[in-house]
Coordinates of C-alpha atoms (C1' of nucleotides) in Angstrom, one line a residue:
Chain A
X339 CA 30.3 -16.5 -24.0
X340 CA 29.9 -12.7 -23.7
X341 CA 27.9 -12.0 -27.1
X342 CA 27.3 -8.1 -27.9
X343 CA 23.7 -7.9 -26.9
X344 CA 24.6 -8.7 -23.2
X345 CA 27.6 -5.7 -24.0
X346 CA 24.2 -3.5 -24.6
X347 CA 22.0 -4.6 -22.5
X348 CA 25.0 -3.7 -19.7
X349 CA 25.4 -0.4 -21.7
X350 CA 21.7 0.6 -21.2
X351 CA 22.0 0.7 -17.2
X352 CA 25.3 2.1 -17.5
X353 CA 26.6 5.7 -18.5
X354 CA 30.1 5.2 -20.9
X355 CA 31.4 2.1 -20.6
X356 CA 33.5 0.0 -23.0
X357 CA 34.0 -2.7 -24.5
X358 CA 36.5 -3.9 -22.4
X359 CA 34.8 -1.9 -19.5
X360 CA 32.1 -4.4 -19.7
X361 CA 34.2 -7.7 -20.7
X362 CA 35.5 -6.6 -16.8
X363 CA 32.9 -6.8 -14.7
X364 CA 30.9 -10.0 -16.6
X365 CA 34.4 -12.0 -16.6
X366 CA 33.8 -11.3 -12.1
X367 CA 30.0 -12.6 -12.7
X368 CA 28.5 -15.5 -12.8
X369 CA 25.4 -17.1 -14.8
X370 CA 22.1 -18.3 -13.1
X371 CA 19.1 -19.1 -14.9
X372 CA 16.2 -19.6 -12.0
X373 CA 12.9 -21.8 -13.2
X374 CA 9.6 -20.5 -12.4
X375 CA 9.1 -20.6 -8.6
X376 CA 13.3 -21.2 -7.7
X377 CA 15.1 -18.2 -5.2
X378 CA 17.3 -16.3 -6.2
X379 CA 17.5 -14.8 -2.5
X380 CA 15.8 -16.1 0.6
X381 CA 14.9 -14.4 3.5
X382 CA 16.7 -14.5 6.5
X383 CA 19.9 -15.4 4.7
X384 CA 22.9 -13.2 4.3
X385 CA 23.2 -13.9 0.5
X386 CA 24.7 -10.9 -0.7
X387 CA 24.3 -11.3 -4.3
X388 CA 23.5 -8.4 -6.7
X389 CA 21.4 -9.9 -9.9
X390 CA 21.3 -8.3 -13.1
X391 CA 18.4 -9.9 -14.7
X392 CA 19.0 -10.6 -18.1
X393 CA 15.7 -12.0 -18.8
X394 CA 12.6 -13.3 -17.0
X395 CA 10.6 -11.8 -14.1
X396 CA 11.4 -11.8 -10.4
X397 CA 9.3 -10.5 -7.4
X398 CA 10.6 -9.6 -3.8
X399 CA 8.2 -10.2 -1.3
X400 CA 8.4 -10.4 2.3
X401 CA 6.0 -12.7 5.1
X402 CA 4.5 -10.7 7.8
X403 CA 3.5 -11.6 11.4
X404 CA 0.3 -12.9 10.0
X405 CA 2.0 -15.4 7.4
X406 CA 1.1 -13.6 4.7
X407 CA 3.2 -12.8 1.7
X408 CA 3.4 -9.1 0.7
X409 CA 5.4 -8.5 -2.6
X410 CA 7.0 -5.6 -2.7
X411 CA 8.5 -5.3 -5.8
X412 CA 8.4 -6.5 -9.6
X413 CA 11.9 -6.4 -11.7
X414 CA 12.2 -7.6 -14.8
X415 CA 14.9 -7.2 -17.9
X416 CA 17.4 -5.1 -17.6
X417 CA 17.1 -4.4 -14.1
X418 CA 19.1 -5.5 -10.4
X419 CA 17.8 -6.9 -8.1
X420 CA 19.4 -7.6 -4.4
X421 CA 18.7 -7.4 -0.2
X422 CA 18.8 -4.1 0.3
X423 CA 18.9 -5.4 4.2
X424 CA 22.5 -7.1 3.4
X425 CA 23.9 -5.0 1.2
X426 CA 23.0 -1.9 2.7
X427 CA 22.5 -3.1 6.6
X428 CA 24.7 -6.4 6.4
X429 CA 21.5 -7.6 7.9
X430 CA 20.1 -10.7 7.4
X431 CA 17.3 -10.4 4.2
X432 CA 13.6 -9.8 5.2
X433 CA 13.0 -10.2 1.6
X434 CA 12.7 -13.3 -0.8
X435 CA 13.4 -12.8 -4.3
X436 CA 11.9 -15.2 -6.2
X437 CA 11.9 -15.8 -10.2
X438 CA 8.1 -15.7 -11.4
X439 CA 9.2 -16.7 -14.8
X440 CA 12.2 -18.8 -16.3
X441 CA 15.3 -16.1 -15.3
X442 CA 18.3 -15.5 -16.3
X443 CA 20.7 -13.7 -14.7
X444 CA 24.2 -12.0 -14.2
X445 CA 25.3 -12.6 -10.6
X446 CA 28.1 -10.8 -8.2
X447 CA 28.5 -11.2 -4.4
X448 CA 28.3 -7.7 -3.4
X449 CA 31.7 -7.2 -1.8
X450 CA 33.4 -8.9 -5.0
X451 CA 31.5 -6.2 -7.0
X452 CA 33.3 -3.6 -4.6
X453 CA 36.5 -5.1 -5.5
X454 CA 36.0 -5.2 -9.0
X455 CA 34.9 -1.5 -9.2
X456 CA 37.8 -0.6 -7.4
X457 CA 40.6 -2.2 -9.4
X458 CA 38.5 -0.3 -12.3
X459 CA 38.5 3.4 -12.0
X460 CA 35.7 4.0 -15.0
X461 CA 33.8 0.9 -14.0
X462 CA 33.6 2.7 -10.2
X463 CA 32.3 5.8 -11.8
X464 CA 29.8 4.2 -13.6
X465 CA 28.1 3.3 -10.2
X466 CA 26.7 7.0 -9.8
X467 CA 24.5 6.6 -13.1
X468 CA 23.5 3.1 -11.8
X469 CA 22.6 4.5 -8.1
X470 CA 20.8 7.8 -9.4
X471 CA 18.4 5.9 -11.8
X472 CA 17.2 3.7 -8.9
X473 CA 17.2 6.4 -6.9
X474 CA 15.0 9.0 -9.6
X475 CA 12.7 5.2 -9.8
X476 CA 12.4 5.2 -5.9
X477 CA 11.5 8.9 -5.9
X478 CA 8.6 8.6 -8.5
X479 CA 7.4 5.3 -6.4
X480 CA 7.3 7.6 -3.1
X481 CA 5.5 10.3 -5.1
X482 CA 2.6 7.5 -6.2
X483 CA 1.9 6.9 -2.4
X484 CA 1.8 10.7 -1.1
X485 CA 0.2 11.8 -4.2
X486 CA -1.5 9.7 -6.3
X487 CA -5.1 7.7 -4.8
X488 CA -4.7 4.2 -5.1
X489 CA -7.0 3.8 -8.2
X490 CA -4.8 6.4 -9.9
X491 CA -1.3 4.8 -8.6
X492 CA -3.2 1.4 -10.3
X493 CA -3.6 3.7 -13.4
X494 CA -0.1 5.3 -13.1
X495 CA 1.5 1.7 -12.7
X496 CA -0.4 0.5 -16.1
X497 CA 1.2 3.4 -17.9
X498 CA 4.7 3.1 -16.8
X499 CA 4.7 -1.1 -16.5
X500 CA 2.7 -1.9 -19.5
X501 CA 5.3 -5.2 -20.3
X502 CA 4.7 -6.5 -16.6
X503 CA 0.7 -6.5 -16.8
X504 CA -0.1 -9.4 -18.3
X505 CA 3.0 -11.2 -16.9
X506 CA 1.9 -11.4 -13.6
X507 CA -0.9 -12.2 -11.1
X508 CA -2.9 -8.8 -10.3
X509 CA -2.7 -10.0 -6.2
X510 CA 1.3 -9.2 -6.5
X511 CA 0.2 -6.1 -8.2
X512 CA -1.5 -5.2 -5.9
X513 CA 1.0 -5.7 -3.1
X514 CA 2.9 -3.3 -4.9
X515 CA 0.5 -1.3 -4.9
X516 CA 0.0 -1.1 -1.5
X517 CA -3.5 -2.3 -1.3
X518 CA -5.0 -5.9 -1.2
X519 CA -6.2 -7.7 -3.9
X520 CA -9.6 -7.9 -3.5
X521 CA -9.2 -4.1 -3.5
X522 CA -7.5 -4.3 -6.4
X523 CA -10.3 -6.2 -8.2
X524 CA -13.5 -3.5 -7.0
X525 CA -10.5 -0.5 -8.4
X526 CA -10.7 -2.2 -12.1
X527 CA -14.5 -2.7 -12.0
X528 CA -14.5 1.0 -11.3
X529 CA -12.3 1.9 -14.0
X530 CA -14.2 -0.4 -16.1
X531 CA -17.6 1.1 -15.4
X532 CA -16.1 5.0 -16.0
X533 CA -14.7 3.8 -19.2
X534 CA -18.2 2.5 -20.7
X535 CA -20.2 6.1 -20.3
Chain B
X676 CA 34.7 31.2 7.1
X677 CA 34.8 27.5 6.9
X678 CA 35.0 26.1 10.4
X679 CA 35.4 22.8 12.0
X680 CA 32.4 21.7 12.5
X681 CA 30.8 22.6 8.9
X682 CA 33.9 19.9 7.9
X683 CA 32.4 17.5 10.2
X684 CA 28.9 17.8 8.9
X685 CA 30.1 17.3 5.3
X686 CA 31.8 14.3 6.4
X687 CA 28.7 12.7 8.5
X688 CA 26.6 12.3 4.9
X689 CA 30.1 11.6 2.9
X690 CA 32.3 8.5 3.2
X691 CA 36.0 9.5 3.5
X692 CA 36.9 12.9 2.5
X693 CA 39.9 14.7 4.1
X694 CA 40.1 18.4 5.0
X695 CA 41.0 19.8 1.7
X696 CA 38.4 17.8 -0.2
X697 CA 35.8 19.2 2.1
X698 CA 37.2 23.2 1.6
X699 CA 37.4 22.1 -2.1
X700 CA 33.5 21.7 -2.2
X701 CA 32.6 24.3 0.3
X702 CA 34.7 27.0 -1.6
X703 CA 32.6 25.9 -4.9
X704 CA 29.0 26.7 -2.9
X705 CA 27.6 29.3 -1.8
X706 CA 26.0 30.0 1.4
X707 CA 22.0 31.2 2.1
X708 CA 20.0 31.5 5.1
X709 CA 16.3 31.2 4.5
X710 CA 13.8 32.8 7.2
X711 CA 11.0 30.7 8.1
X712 CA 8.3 30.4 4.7
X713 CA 10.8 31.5 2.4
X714 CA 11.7 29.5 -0.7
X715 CA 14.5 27.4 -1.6
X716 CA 13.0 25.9 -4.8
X717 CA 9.8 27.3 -6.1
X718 CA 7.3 24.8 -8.5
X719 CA 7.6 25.8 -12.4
X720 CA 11.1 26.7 -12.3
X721 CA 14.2 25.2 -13.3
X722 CA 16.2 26.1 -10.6
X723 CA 18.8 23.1 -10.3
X724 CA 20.7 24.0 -6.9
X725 CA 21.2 21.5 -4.4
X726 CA 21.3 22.8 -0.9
X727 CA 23.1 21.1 2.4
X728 CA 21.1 22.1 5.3
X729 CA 23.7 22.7 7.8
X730 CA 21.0 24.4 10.7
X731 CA 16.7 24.1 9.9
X732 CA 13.9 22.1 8.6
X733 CA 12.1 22.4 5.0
X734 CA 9.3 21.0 3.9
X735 CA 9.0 19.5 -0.1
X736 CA 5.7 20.2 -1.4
X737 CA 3.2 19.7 -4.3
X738 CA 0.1 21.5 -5.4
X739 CA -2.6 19.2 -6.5
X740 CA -5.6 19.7 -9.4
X741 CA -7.8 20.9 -6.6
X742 CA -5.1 23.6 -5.1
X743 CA -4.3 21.6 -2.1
X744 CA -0.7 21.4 -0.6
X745 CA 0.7 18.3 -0.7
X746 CA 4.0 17.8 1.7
X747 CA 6.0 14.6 0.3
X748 CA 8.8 14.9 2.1
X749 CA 10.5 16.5 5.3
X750 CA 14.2 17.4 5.7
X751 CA 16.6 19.0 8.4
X752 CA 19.9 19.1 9.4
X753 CA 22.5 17.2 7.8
X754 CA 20.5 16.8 4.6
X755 CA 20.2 17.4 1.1
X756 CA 17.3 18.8 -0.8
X757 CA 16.7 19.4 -4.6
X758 CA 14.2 19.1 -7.2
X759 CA 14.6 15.6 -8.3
X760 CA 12.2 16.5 -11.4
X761 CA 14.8 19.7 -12.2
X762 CA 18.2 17.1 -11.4
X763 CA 17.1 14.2 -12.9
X764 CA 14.8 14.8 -15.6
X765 CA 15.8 18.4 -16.6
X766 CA 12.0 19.6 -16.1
X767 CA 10.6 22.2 -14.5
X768 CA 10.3 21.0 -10.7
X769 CA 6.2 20.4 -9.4
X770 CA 7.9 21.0 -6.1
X771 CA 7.9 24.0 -3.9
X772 CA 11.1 23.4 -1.3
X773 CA 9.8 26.1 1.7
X774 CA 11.9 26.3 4.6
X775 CA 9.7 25.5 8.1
X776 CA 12.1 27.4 10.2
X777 CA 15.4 30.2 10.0
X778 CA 17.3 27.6 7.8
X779 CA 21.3 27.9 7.0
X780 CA 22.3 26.2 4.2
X781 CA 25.1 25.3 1.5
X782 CA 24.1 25.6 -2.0
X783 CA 25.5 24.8 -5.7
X784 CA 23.8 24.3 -8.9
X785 CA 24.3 21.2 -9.9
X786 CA 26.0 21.4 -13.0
X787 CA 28.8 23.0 -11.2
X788 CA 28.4 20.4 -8.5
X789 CA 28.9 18.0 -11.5
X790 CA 32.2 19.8 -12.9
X791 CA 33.8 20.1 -9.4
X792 CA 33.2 16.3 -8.7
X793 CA 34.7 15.8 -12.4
X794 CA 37.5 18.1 -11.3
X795 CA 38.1 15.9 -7.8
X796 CA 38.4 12.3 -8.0
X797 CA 37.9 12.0 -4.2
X798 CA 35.4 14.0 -4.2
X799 CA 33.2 12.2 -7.2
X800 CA 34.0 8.8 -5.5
X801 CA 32.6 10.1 -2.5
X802 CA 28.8 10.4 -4.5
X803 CA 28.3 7.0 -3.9
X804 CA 28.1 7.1 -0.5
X805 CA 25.5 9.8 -0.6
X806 CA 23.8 8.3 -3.8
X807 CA 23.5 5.0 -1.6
X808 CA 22.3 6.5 1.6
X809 CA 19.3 8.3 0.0
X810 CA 18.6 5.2 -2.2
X811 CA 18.7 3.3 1.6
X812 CA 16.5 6.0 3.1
X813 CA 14.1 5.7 -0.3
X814 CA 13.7 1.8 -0.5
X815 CA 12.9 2.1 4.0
X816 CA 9.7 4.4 2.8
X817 CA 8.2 2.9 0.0
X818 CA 8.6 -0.4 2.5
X819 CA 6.4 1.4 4.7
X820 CA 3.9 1.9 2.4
X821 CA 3.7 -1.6 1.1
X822 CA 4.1 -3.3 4.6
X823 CA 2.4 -1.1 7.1
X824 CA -0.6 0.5 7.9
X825 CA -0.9 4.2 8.4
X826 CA -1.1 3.4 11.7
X827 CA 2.1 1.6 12.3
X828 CA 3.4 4.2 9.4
X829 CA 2.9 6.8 11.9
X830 CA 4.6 5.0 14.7
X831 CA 7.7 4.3 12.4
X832 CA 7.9 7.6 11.7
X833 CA 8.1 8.6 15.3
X834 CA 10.4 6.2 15.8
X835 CA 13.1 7.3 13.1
X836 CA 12.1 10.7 13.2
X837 CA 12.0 11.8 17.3
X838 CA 13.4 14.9 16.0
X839 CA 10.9 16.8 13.6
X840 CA 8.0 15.6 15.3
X841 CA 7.7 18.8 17.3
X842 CA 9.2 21.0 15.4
X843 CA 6.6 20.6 12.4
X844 CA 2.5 20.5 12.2
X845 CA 1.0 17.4 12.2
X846 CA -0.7 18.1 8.9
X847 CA 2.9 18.1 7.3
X848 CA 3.6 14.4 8.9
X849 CA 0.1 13.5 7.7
X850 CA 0.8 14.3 4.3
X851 CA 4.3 12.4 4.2
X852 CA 2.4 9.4 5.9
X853 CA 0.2 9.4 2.8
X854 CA -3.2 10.0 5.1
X855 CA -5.0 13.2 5.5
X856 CA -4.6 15.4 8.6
X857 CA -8.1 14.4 9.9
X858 CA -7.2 10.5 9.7
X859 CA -3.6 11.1 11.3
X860 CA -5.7 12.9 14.0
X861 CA -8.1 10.2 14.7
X862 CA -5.3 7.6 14.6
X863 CA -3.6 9.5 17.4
X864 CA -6.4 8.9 19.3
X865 CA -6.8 5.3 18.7
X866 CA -2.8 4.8 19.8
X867 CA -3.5 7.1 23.0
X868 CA -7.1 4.9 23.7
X869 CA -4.6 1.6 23.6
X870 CA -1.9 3.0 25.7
X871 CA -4.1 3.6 28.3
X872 CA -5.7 0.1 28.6
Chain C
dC740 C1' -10.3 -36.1 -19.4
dC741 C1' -10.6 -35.3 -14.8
dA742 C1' -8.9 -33.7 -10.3
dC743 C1' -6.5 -30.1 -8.2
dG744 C1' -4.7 -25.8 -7.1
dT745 C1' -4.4 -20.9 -8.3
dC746 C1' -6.5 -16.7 -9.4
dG747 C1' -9.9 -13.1 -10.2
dT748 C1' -14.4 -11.6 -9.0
dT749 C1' -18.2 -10.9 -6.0
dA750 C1' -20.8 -10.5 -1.8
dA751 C1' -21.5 -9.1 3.0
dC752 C1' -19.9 -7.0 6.9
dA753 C1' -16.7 -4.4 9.8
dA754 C1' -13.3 -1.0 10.0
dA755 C1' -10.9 2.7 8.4
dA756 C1' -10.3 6.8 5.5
dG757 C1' -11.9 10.9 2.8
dA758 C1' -14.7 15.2 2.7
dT759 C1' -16.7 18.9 5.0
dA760 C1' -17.7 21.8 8.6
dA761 C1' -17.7 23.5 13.3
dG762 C1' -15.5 24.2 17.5
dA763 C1' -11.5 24.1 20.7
dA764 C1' -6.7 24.7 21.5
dA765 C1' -2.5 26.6 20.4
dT766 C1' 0.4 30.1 18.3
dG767 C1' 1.8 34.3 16.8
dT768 C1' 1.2 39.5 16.4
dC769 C1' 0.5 43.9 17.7
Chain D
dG329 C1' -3.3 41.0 27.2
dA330 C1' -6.4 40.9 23.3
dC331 C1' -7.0 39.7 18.7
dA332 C1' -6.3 37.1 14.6
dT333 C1' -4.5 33.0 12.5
dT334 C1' -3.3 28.5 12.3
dT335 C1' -3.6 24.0 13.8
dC336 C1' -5.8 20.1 16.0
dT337 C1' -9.8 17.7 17.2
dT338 C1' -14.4 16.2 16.8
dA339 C1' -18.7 15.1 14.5
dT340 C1' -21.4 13.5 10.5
dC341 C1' -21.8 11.5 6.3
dT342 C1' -20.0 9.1 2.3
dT343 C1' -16.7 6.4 0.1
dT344 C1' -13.2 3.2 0.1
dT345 C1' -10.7 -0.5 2.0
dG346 C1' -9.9 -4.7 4.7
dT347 C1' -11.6 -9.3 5.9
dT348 C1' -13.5 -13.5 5.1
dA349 C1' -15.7 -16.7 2.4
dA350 C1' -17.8 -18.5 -1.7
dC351 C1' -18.0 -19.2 -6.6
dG352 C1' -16.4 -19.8 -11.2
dA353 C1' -12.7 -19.5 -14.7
dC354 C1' -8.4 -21.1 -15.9
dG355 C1' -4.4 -23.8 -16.3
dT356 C1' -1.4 -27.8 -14.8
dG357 C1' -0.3 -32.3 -14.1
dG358 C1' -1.5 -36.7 -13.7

DNA sequence: CCACGTCGTTAACAAAAGATAAGAAATGTC
DNA sequence: GACATTTCTTATCTTTTGTTAACGACGTGG
């Protein structure tokens, strides 16, 4: 059931656990593997599930007035992945999460992870390390947008998401990036043109 | 020295801390009053103190290739400000933290911050809360920049920020909208042209 | 093997943004 | 109050982006 690479893989997101630290909190989870195209959230549900993706590729998009799909985000190993509208806002979600690949997950209804890290005083502790590497992730994200032009946050995104690349359609990359696909496109031509003088 | 109301503050960012917690944190920091310009954090330096701003507004900026200031982010009362590059990555910060007006604040370096937290169970449970609410605050922003335009950007940010708008130059609030000062000028106009039709 | 849908590129046009500079308005200082 | 400084606005021009639509490449499933 719970081999040691999953141990390690938990480890890697984590500060100190243990062993048995670990054996803890994925005896509370559940397994989920998600086909290309299947939900892991959907929006304007209160599913307040928090995903630890073990392997596979989701993306979190959200529709705008116009209908359109805007993704957001791109998570793939090693990484959670949750509504920050329920779990932060007990909101209902503005965001699907969608698997863009064959997924597998660890899975936790938020307020069961609560409980779990409070009956576990070094599992609880280990949310700090957890919460301040998404945070440092969101703070480099924000400093792409103020700082960076969109051809060097395309640039930027390359050097720090090399894996993702060539797993995914440019138009979600582009989403991310905050631009539209089509921009996206005249950006590489650009970058292709510079890189042949 | 410590009065009521400082407790109060503390509490409003923290989760559920009791009076002696509170006097167990403030005893560990120190106190500083920064007049309007001053520095809290300078760029190229690896000062690691986290400050409270108890009264005041700072701006977070960045000096580009070409020598322009960038401002990425603005903060007043009730907030914390650091280097994230100093705090998280142990690197000299590319930040300059200035203060905008005569700000009062708490400060500790955050190793010590670290080592009182270790010292204080209450205390270091409490991080979540404020690890979670600037991860909340983080994941809002870079939704802006993926779902508006600088337009609606800028009328979000009135919106959630009523507070600084008049109490810092629009050039600032350009910069942490990710536009120029001339383009958050002439979208001004376009929002004062539709109001009036 | 073909039909179909998806995706990336390109084109053409409109809209918006960046760069630079100049002038007006506001702010602060003595 | 007069002056200097900073900030905001406006104008002009260039560059980039958004929008829409068309085309071709690619892959999937029948």
């Amino acid at each position: 059931m719970i081999d040691l690479d999953q141990i390690k893989r938990i480890y890697s997101i984590a500060g100190d656990l243990n062993f048995s630290d670990v054996k803890h909190l994925l005896q509370a989870a559940g397994r989920k593997t998600f086909l290309h195209g299947e939900y892991l959230i959907e929006a304007d549900t209160l599913q307040n599930q928090v995903y630890f993706i073990y392997k596979g590729l989701v993306r979190i998009y959200a529709v705008n007035e116009r209908g359109d799909e805007i993704t957001t985000e791109l998570r793939c190993e090693n990484e959670l992945v949750a509504s920050y509208d329920v779990i932060f806002f007990d909101q209902p979600s503005r965001f699907y999460i969608q698997a863009m690949e064959k997924t597998e997950t660890f899975h936790i209804a938020y307020d069961e992870l609560q409980q779990v890290l409070e009956r576990n005083r070094k599992l609880d502790m280990n949310r700090k390390y957890i919460l301040q590497n998404l945070l440092k992730n969101a703070f480099e994200r924000i400093d792409t947008f103020t700082l960076k032009t969109p051809e060097e946050r395309y640039l930027h995104f390359l050097e720090s998401n090399p894996s993702l690349t060539n797993r995914v359609p440019d138009k979600y990359i582009a989403n991310v990036l905050g631009i539209t696909p089509v921009s996206l496109s005249r950006i590489r031509k650009r970058i292709a043109q510079k890189a042949k003088s």
